Structures are given as C-alpha cells and as structure tokens.
Amino acid sequence: MPHLPDDLVEEVFLRFPPDEPATLLRASLATDLFTSPAFRQSYREFHGAPPMMGFFFERPSCLRGEEEDPPLCFISTAKFSACVPLFLSCRTSSFGALDCRHGRVLLMDHSGPEKLVVWDPMTGSTRELMGPNKNFDISQAAVLCAMNGCDHRACHGDPFKIVCFTMDREEGECFSLAYVSSPEMGN
C-alpha cells in the first residue's frame, strides 16, 4: 500500500476536532508530525482559540445545604477532561476562583492564610504562592501571560504575572501587588 505524502497527511490531521485530543494522541503514535512546532502552529491557526474545557461553579453560601457542600466545583464541558488537582475535589475544596485567562486559572485557598494557586488545566501543573499579609483581603486579582509577543493560544509553561488589589482590614488602605514568574528560576 503506497504511503500518503506528508503534506496530505498533515491536511487530514489538521481537521481532527480540537475537543477530541485522544484522536490526536492516537494519531501521534503513527507519525512524529505532531511534534513539529510548525504543525502545532498550523493546528492553532486552523481551529482558532482552544475549546472551553470546563468551568468553575461557585455556589453562594445561601445555596449550600450541608457543611460538606463545597463552595467550588470544576465542571467539564468537553469529551476531554482536564487534569483536576486533588485539592480541587468537589468534596474537599476550600478554594475559590479569582480569575481565568490565557490558559491558566488563579485560585485562592479560603481555609487559612491566603494562599494563591495558579493552575494550568491542560498540563495539570500548579504553582503555589503565598498571598499578602493576613491583615489584607484580596478584593480582586488577575493572572496574565508574561511572554512578549504571545498570541495567547498556547501559553502553557510560559511565564505569567499575577496582579492583586488588596485592602488592609485594620487601616482601610488599598494596595496593589504584582508577581511575575520566572522559568529560569523555576517559579
């Protein structure tokens, strides 16, 4: 049986639906075409923005019945399920979602001293950061891609920024804090 030319195989593979990554995984076992940066770029250009893999549902306290009801759950919306960390289990989560953009989710742990977690649902990686001083409440926060010239279609593993706006409970003063990760330093 004759082989198809690589450019024809690439055209076929470009049409695999993005919400079925298992298809791409199986096809990648037959060819190394998927490992090329050129194919990944073509795939992103052909399909546009990645599909929404799921969403967070945060129940208001007035709707939570029992104390075991978690405030936050991740609800998958695709055939592919994101790698949800154990600490976000719908049974035990004390986390709240602060922001989600550029392929990352910024979470805050409400169970003790304010701790921030940046989670990449596609890779399953997490990065823990200490929040501001315990006298401060985070009133708003954002997680952003810190890579220059990025098209924000595949920011996984790239550096990120976190910007928080906080308020001192005792003094009533407002502050802004910024954190920029650095892949060279592993943070």
PDB file of C-alpha atoms in Angstrom:
ATOM      1  CA  MET A   1       0.000   0.000   0.000  1.00  0.00           C
ATOM      2  CA  PRO A   2       1.523   3.349  -1.007  1.00  0.00           C
ATOM      3  CA  HIS A   3       2.191   5.991   1.643  1.00  0.00           C
ATOM      4  CA  LEU A   4       0.472   9.350   1.548  1.00  0.00           C
ATOM      5  CA  PRO A   5       2.742  12.373   1.190  1.00  0.00           C
ATOM      6  CA  ASP A   6       3.407  14.173   4.494  1.00  0.00           C
ATOM      7  CA  ASP A   7       1.676  17.372   3.369  1.00  0.00           C
ATOM      8  CA  LEU A   8      -1.500  15.406   2.597  1.00  0.00           C
ATOM      9  CA  VAL A   9      -1.334  13.606   5.967  1.00  0.00           C
ATOM     10  CA  GLU A  10      -0.910  16.985   7.650  1.00  0.00           C
ATOM     11  CA  GLU A  11      -4.027  18.339   5.897  1.00  0.00           C
ATOM     12  CA  VAL A  12      -6.031  15.352   7.170  1.00  0.00           C
ATOM     13  CA  PHE A  13      -4.693  15.681  10.730  1.00  0.00           C
ATOM     14  CA  LEU A  14      -5.393  19.422  10.783  1.00  0.00           C
ATOM     15  CA  ARG A  15      -9.075  18.571  10.554  1.00  0.00           C
ATOM     16  CA  PHE A  16      -9.163  16.413  13.680  1.00  0.00           C
ATOM     17  CA  PRO A  17     -11.553  18.126  16.112  1.00  0.00           C
ATOM     18  CA  PRO A  18      -9.795  20.014  18.925  1.00  0.00           C
ATOM     19  CA  ASP A  19     -12.282  18.810  21.567  1.00  0.00           C
ATOM     20  CA  GLU A  20     -11.139  15.207  20.982  1.00  0.00           C
ATOM     21  CA  PRO A  21      -7.421  15.253  21.874  1.00  0.00           C
ATOM     22  CA  ALA A  22      -7.448  11.463  22.262  1.00  0.00           C
ATOM     23  CA  THR A  23      -7.731  11.258  18.458  1.00  0.00           C
ATOM     24  CA  LEU A  24      -4.608  13.390  18.096  1.00  0.00           C
ATOM     25  CA  LEU A  25      -2.810  11.299  20.694  1.00  0.00           C
ATOM     26  CA  ARG A  26      -3.576   8.037  18.878  1.00  0.00           C
ATOM     27  CA  ALA A  27      -2.560   9.516  15.531  1.00  0.00           C
ATOM     28  CA  SER A  28       0.691  10.813  17.027  1.00  0.00           C
ATOM     29  CA  LEU A  29       1.720   7.222  17.758  1.00  0.00           C
ATOM     30  CA  ALA A  30       1.814   6.596  13.992  1.00  0.00           C
ATOM     31  CA  THR A  31       3.825   9.667  12.983  1.00  0.00           C
ATOM     32  CA  ASP A  32       6.086  12.310  14.507  1.00  0.00           C
ATOM     33  CA  LEU A  33       4.295  15.026  12.528  1.00  0.00           C
ATOM     34  CA  PHE A  34       2.582  16.300  15.723  1.00  0.00           C
ATOM     35  CA  THR A  35       5.842  17.069  17.463  1.00  0.00           C
ATOM     36  CA  SER A  36       6.806  19.769  14.983  1.00  0.00           C
ATOM     37  CA  PRO A  37       6.205  23.351  16.095  1.00  0.00           C
ATOM     38  CA  ALA A  38       5.037  24.131  12.544  1.00  0.00           C
ATOM     39  CA  PHE A  39       2.171  21.618  12.798  1.00  0.00           C
ATOM     40  CA  ARG A  40       1.082  22.885  16.218  1.00  0.00           C
ATOM     41  CA  GLN A  41       1.060  26.456  14.883  1.00  0.00           C
ATOM     42  CA  SER A  42      -0.941  25.390  11.802  1.00  0.00           C
ATOM     43  CA  TYR A  43      -3.391  23.483  14.001  1.00  0.00           C
ATOM     44  CA  ARG A  44      -3.977  26.523  16.233  1.00  0.00           C
ATOM     45  CA  GLU A  45      -4.419  28.796  13.212  1.00  0.00           C
ATOM     46  CA  PHE A  46      -6.851  26.369  11.547  1.00  0.00           C
ATOM     47  CA  HIS A  47      -9.035  25.843  14.628  1.00  0.00           C
ATOM     48  CA  GLY A  48      -8.681  29.238  16.299  1.00  0.00           C
ATOM     49  CA  ALA A  49      -8.901  29.545  20.066  1.00  0.00           C
ATOM     50  CA  PRO A  50      -8.825  26.290  22.043  1.00  0.00           C
ATOM     51  CA  PRO A  51     -12.204  24.939  23.139  1.00  0.00           C
ATOM     52  CA  MET A  52     -13.504  25.625  26.635  1.00  0.00           C
ATOM     53  CA  MET A  53     -12.601  22.532  28.658  1.00  0.00           C
ATOM     54  CA  GLY A  54     -14.940  23.335  31.537  1.00  0.00           C
ATOM     55  CA  PHE A  55     -15.940  25.956  34.031  1.00  0.00           C
ATOM     56  CA  PHE A  56     -15.970  26.634  37.746  1.00  0.00           C
ATOM     57  CA  PHE A  57     -19.241  26.723  39.587  1.00  0.00           C
ATOM     58  CA  GLU A  58     -19.076  28.536  42.901  1.00  0.00           C
ATOM     59  CA  ARG A  59     -22.198  28.049  44.980  1.00  0.00           C
ATOM     60  CA  PRO A  60     -23.263  31.042  47.051  1.00  0.00           C
ATOM     61  CA  SER A  61     -23.311  30.282  50.765  1.00  0.00           C
ATOM     62  CA  CYS A  62     -27.088  30.709  50.851  1.00  0.00           C
ATOM     63  CA  LEU A  63     -27.473  27.776  48.418  1.00  0.00           C
ATOM     64  CA  ARG A  64     -25.139  25.400  50.219  1.00  0.00           C
ATOM     65  CA  GLY A  65     -27.156  22.966  52.245  1.00  0.00           C
ATOM     66  CA  GLU A  66     -24.838  20.893  54.353  1.00  0.00           C
ATOM     67  CA  GLU A  67     -21.442  21.902  55.584  1.00  0.00           C
ATOM     68  CA  GLU A  68     -19.908  19.246  53.309  1.00  0.00           C
ATOM     69  CA  ASP A  69     -21.187  21.036  50.220  1.00  0.00           C
ATOM     70  CA  PRO A  70     -18.095  22.519  48.578  1.00  0.00           C
ATOM     71  CA  PRO A  71     -18.095  26.159  47.553  1.00  0.00           C
ATOM     72  CA  LEU A  72     -16.302  25.433  44.246  1.00  0.00           C
ATOM     73  CA  CYS A  73     -16.508  22.655  41.653  1.00  0.00           C
ATOM     74  CA  PHE A  74     -14.893  22.228  38.238  1.00  0.00           C
ATOM     75  CA  ILE A  75     -17.464  21.120  35.658  1.00  0.00           C
ATOM     76  CA  SER A  76     -16.053  19.541  32.489  1.00  0.00           C
ATOM     77  CA  THR A  77     -17.752  20.587  29.234  1.00  0.00           C
ATOM     78  CA  ALA A  78     -15.737  18.510  26.789  1.00  0.00           C
ATOM     79  CA  LYS A  79     -15.114  14.874  25.995  1.00  0.00           C
ATOM     80  CA  PHE A  80     -11.600  15.536  27.211  1.00  0.00           C
ATOM     81  CA  SER A  81     -11.386  16.038  30.961  1.00  0.00           C
ATOM     82  CA  ALA A  82      -8.840  18.457  32.373  1.00  0.00           C
ATOM     83  CA  CYS A  83      -6.316  17.219  34.922  1.00  0.00           C
ATOM     84  CA  VAL A  84      -8.109  18.487  38.029  1.00  0.00           C
ATOM     85  CA  PRO A  85      -5.773  18.563  41.052  1.00  0.00           C
ATOM     86  CA  LEU A  86      -6.869  16.593  44.102  1.00  0.00           C
ATOM     87  CA  PHE A  87      -7.149  19.757  46.204  1.00  0.00           C
ATOM     88  CA  LEU A  88      -9.953  20.917  43.874  1.00  0.00           C
ATOM     89  CA  SER A  89     -12.010  17.816  44.526  1.00  0.00           C
ATOM     90  CA  CYS A  90     -15.678  18.742  44.741  1.00  0.00           C
ATOM     91  CA  ARG A  91     -15.795  17.045  48.141  1.00  0.00           C
ATOM     92  CA  THR A  92     -12.979  18.883  49.895  1.00  0.00           C
ATOM     93  CA  SER A  93     -12.298  22.132  48.070  1.00  0.00           C
ATOM     94  CA  SER A  94     -11.832  25.294  50.099  1.00  0.00           C
ATOM     95  CA  PHE A  95     -10.694  27.186  47.011  1.00  0.00           C
ATOM     96  CA  GLY A  96     -12.388  29.998  45.163  1.00  0.00           C
ATOM     97  CA  ALA A  97     -11.694  31.020  41.571  1.00  0.00           C
ATOM     98  CA  LEU A  98     -10.372  34.579  41.244  1.00  0.00           C
ATOM     99  CA  ASP A  99      -9.561  34.706  37.536  1.00  0.00           C
ATOM    100  CA  CYS A 100      -9.123  32.608  34.424  1.00  0.00           C
ATOM    101  CA  ARG A 101      -7.352  33.707  31.251  1.00  0.00           C
ATOM    102  CA  HIS A 102      -4.522  32.780  28.901  1.00  0.00           C
ATOM    103  CA  GLY A 103      -4.927  29.091  29.729  1.00  0.00           C
ATOM    104  CA  ARG A 104      -4.497  29.458  33.494  1.00  0.00           C
ATOM    105  CA  VAL A 105      -6.792  29.608  36.498  1.00  0.00           C
ATOM    106  CA  LEU A 106      -5.986  31.715  39.570  1.00  0.00           C
ATOM    107  CA  LEU A 107      -7.400  30.214  42.764  1.00  0.00           C
ATOM    108  CA  MET A 108      -7.377  31.318  46.393  1.00  0.00           C
ATOM    109  CA  ASP A 109      -7.478  28.989  49.390  1.00  0.00           C
ATOM    110  CA  HIS A 110     -10.052  30.229  51.916  1.00  0.00           C
ATOM    111  CA  SER A 111      -9.202  27.674  54.620  1.00  0.00           C
ATOM    112  CA  GLY A 112      -6.338  29.542  56.285  1.00  0.00           C
ATOM    113  CA  PRO A 113      -3.738  32.184  55.468  1.00  0.00           C
ATOM    114  CA  GLU A 114      -4.439  33.466  51.982  1.00  0.00           C
ATOM    115  CA  LYS A 115      -2.632  31.213  49.543  1.00  0.00           C
ATOM    116  CA  LEU A 116      -2.851  31.645  45.786  1.00  0.00           C
ATOM    117  CA  VAL A 117      -2.559  28.780  43.311  1.00  0.00           C
ATOM    118  CA  VAL A 118      -2.028  29.113  39.568  1.00  0.00           C
ATOM    119  CA  TRP A 119      -3.366  26.016  37.789  1.00  0.00           C
ATOM    120  CA  ASP A 120      -2.886  25.047  34.141  1.00  0.00           C
ATOM    121  CA  PRO A 121      -5.829  22.721  33.349  1.00  0.00           C
ATOM    122  CA  MET A 122      -4.214  21.430  30.142  1.00  0.00           C
ATOM    123  CA  THR A 123      -0.991  20.231  31.768  1.00  0.00           C
ATOM    124  CA  GLY A 124      -2.272  19.755  35.317  1.00  0.00           C
ATOM    125  CA  SER A 125       0.636  21.794  36.704  1.00  0.00           C
ATOM    126  CA  THR A 126       0.107  24.024  39.718  1.00  0.00           C
ATOM    127  CA  ARG A 127       2.165  26.761  41.324  1.00  0.00           C
ATOM    128  CA  GLU A 128       1.507  27.816  44.927  1.00  0.00           C
ATOM    129  CA  LEU A 129       2.148  31.379  46.041  1.00  0.00           C
ATOM    130  CA  MET A 130       1.676  32.972  49.410  1.00  0.00           C
ATOM    131  CA  GLY A 131      -0.937  35.687  49.416  1.00  0.00           C
ATOM    132  CA  PRO A 132      -0.492  39.044  51.098  1.00  0.00           C
ATOM    133  CA  ASN A 133      -0.207  39.585  54.839  1.00  0.00           C
ATOM    134  CA  LYS A 134      -3.083  38.113  56.881  1.00  0.00           C
ATOM    135  CA  ASN A 135      -4.471  41.604  57.614  1.00  0.00           C
ATOM    136  CA  PHE A 136      -5.131  42.073  53.914  1.00  0.00           C
ATOM    137  CA  ASP A 137      -8.112  40.820  51.942  1.00  0.00           C
ATOM    138  CA  ILE A 138      -7.697  40.201  48.235  1.00  0.00           C
ATOM    139  CA  SER A 139     -10.554  42.071  46.636  1.00  0.00           C
ATOM    140  CA  GLN A 140      -9.573  41.475  43.008  1.00  0.00           C
ATOM    141  CA  ALA A 141      -6.834  39.570  41.181  1.00  0.00           C
ATOM    142  CA  ALA A 142      -5.834  38.613  37.659  1.00  0.00           C
ATOM    143  CA  VAL A 143      -3.464  36.093  36.081  1.00  0.00           C
ATOM    144  CA  LEU A 144      -1.891  37.122  32.769  1.00  0.00           C
ATOM    145  CA  CYS A 145       0.624  35.722  30.300  1.00  0.00           C
ATOM    146  CA  ALA A 146       4.016  37.431  30.690  1.00  0.00           C
ATOM    147  CA  MET A 147       5.518  36.251  27.383  1.00  0.00           C
ATOM    148  CA  ASN A 148       6.273  39.077  24.945  1.00  0.00           C
ATOM    149  CA  GLY A 149       4.635  38.632  21.550  1.00  0.00           C
ATOM    150  CA  CYS A 150       2.468  35.705  22.666  1.00  0.00           C
ATOM    151  CA  ASP A 151      -0.793  35.085  20.779  1.00  0.00           C
ATOM    152  CA  HIS A 152      -2.284  33.518  23.966  1.00  0.00           C
ATOM    153  CA  ARG A 153      -3.431  30.372  22.191  1.00  0.00           C
ATOM    154  CA  ALA A 154      -0.904  28.117  23.921  1.00  0.00           C
ATOM    155  CA  CYS A 155       0.685  29.847  26.910  1.00  0.00           C
ATOM    156  CA  HIS A 156       1.372  26.586  28.760  1.00  0.00           C
ATOM    157  CA  GLY A 157       4.708  26.684  30.539  1.00  0.00           C
ATOM    158  CA  ASP A 158       5.325  30.329  29.695  1.00  0.00           C
ATOM    159  CA  PRO A 159       5.937  32.875  32.448  1.00  0.00           C
ATOM    160  CA  PHE A 160       2.901  34.566  33.964  1.00  0.00           C
ATOM    161  CA  LYS A 161       2.014  37.645  36.007  1.00  0.00           C
ATOM    162  CA  ILE A 162      -0.388  37.988  38.899  1.00  0.00           C
ATOM    163  CA  VAL A 163      -1.752  41.353  39.917  1.00  0.00           C
ATOM    164  CA  CYS A 164      -3.738  41.646  43.176  1.00  0.00           C
ATOM    165  CA  PHE A 165      -5.631  44.540  44.672  1.00  0.00           C
ATOM    166  CA  THR A 166      -5.852  44.236  48.425  1.00  0.00           C
ATOM    167  CA  MET A 167      -7.240  46.171  51.330  1.00  0.00           C
ATOM    168  CA  ASP A 168      -5.869  46.358  54.860  1.00  0.00           C
ATOM    169  CA  ARG A 169      -8.782  45.435  57.148  1.00  0.00           C
ATOM    170  CA  GLU A 170      -7.490  47.469  60.093  1.00  0.00           C
ATOM    171  CA  GLU A 171      -6.267  50.627  58.339  1.00  0.00           C
ATOM    172  CA  GLY A 172      -8.673  50.634  55.390  1.00  0.00           C
ATOM    173  CA  GLU A 173      -5.788  51.277  52.978  1.00  0.00           C
ATOM    174  CA  CYS A 174      -5.683  49.786  49.473  1.00  0.00           C
ATOM    175  CA  PHE A 175      -2.582  48.270  47.901  1.00  0.00           C
ATOM    176  CA  SER A 176      -1.708  46.563  44.666  1.00  0.00           C
ATOM    177  CA  LEU A 177       0.755  43.689  44.486  1.00  0.00           C
ATOM    178  CA  ALA A 178       2.391  42.089  41.466  1.00  0.00           C
ATOM    179  CA  TYR A 179       4.128  38.761  40.989  1.00  0.00           C
ATOM    180  CA  VAL A 180       5.974  37.717  37.823  1.00  0.00           C
ATOM    181  CA  SER A 181       7.070  34.103  37.423  1.00  0.00           C
ATOM    182  CA  SER A 182      10.473  33.283  36.009  1.00  0.00           C
ATOM    183  CA  PRO A 183      11.046  29.941  34.256  1.00  0.00           C
ATOM    184  CA  GLU A 184      14.818  30.372  34.668  1.00  0.00           C
ATOM    185  CA  MET A 185      14.394  30.333  38.459  1.00  0.00           C
ATOM    186  CA  GLY A 186      11.710  27.620  38.439  1.00  0.00           C
ATOM    187  CA  ASN A 187       8.907  29.803  39.784  1.00  0.00           C
TER     188      ASN A 187
END
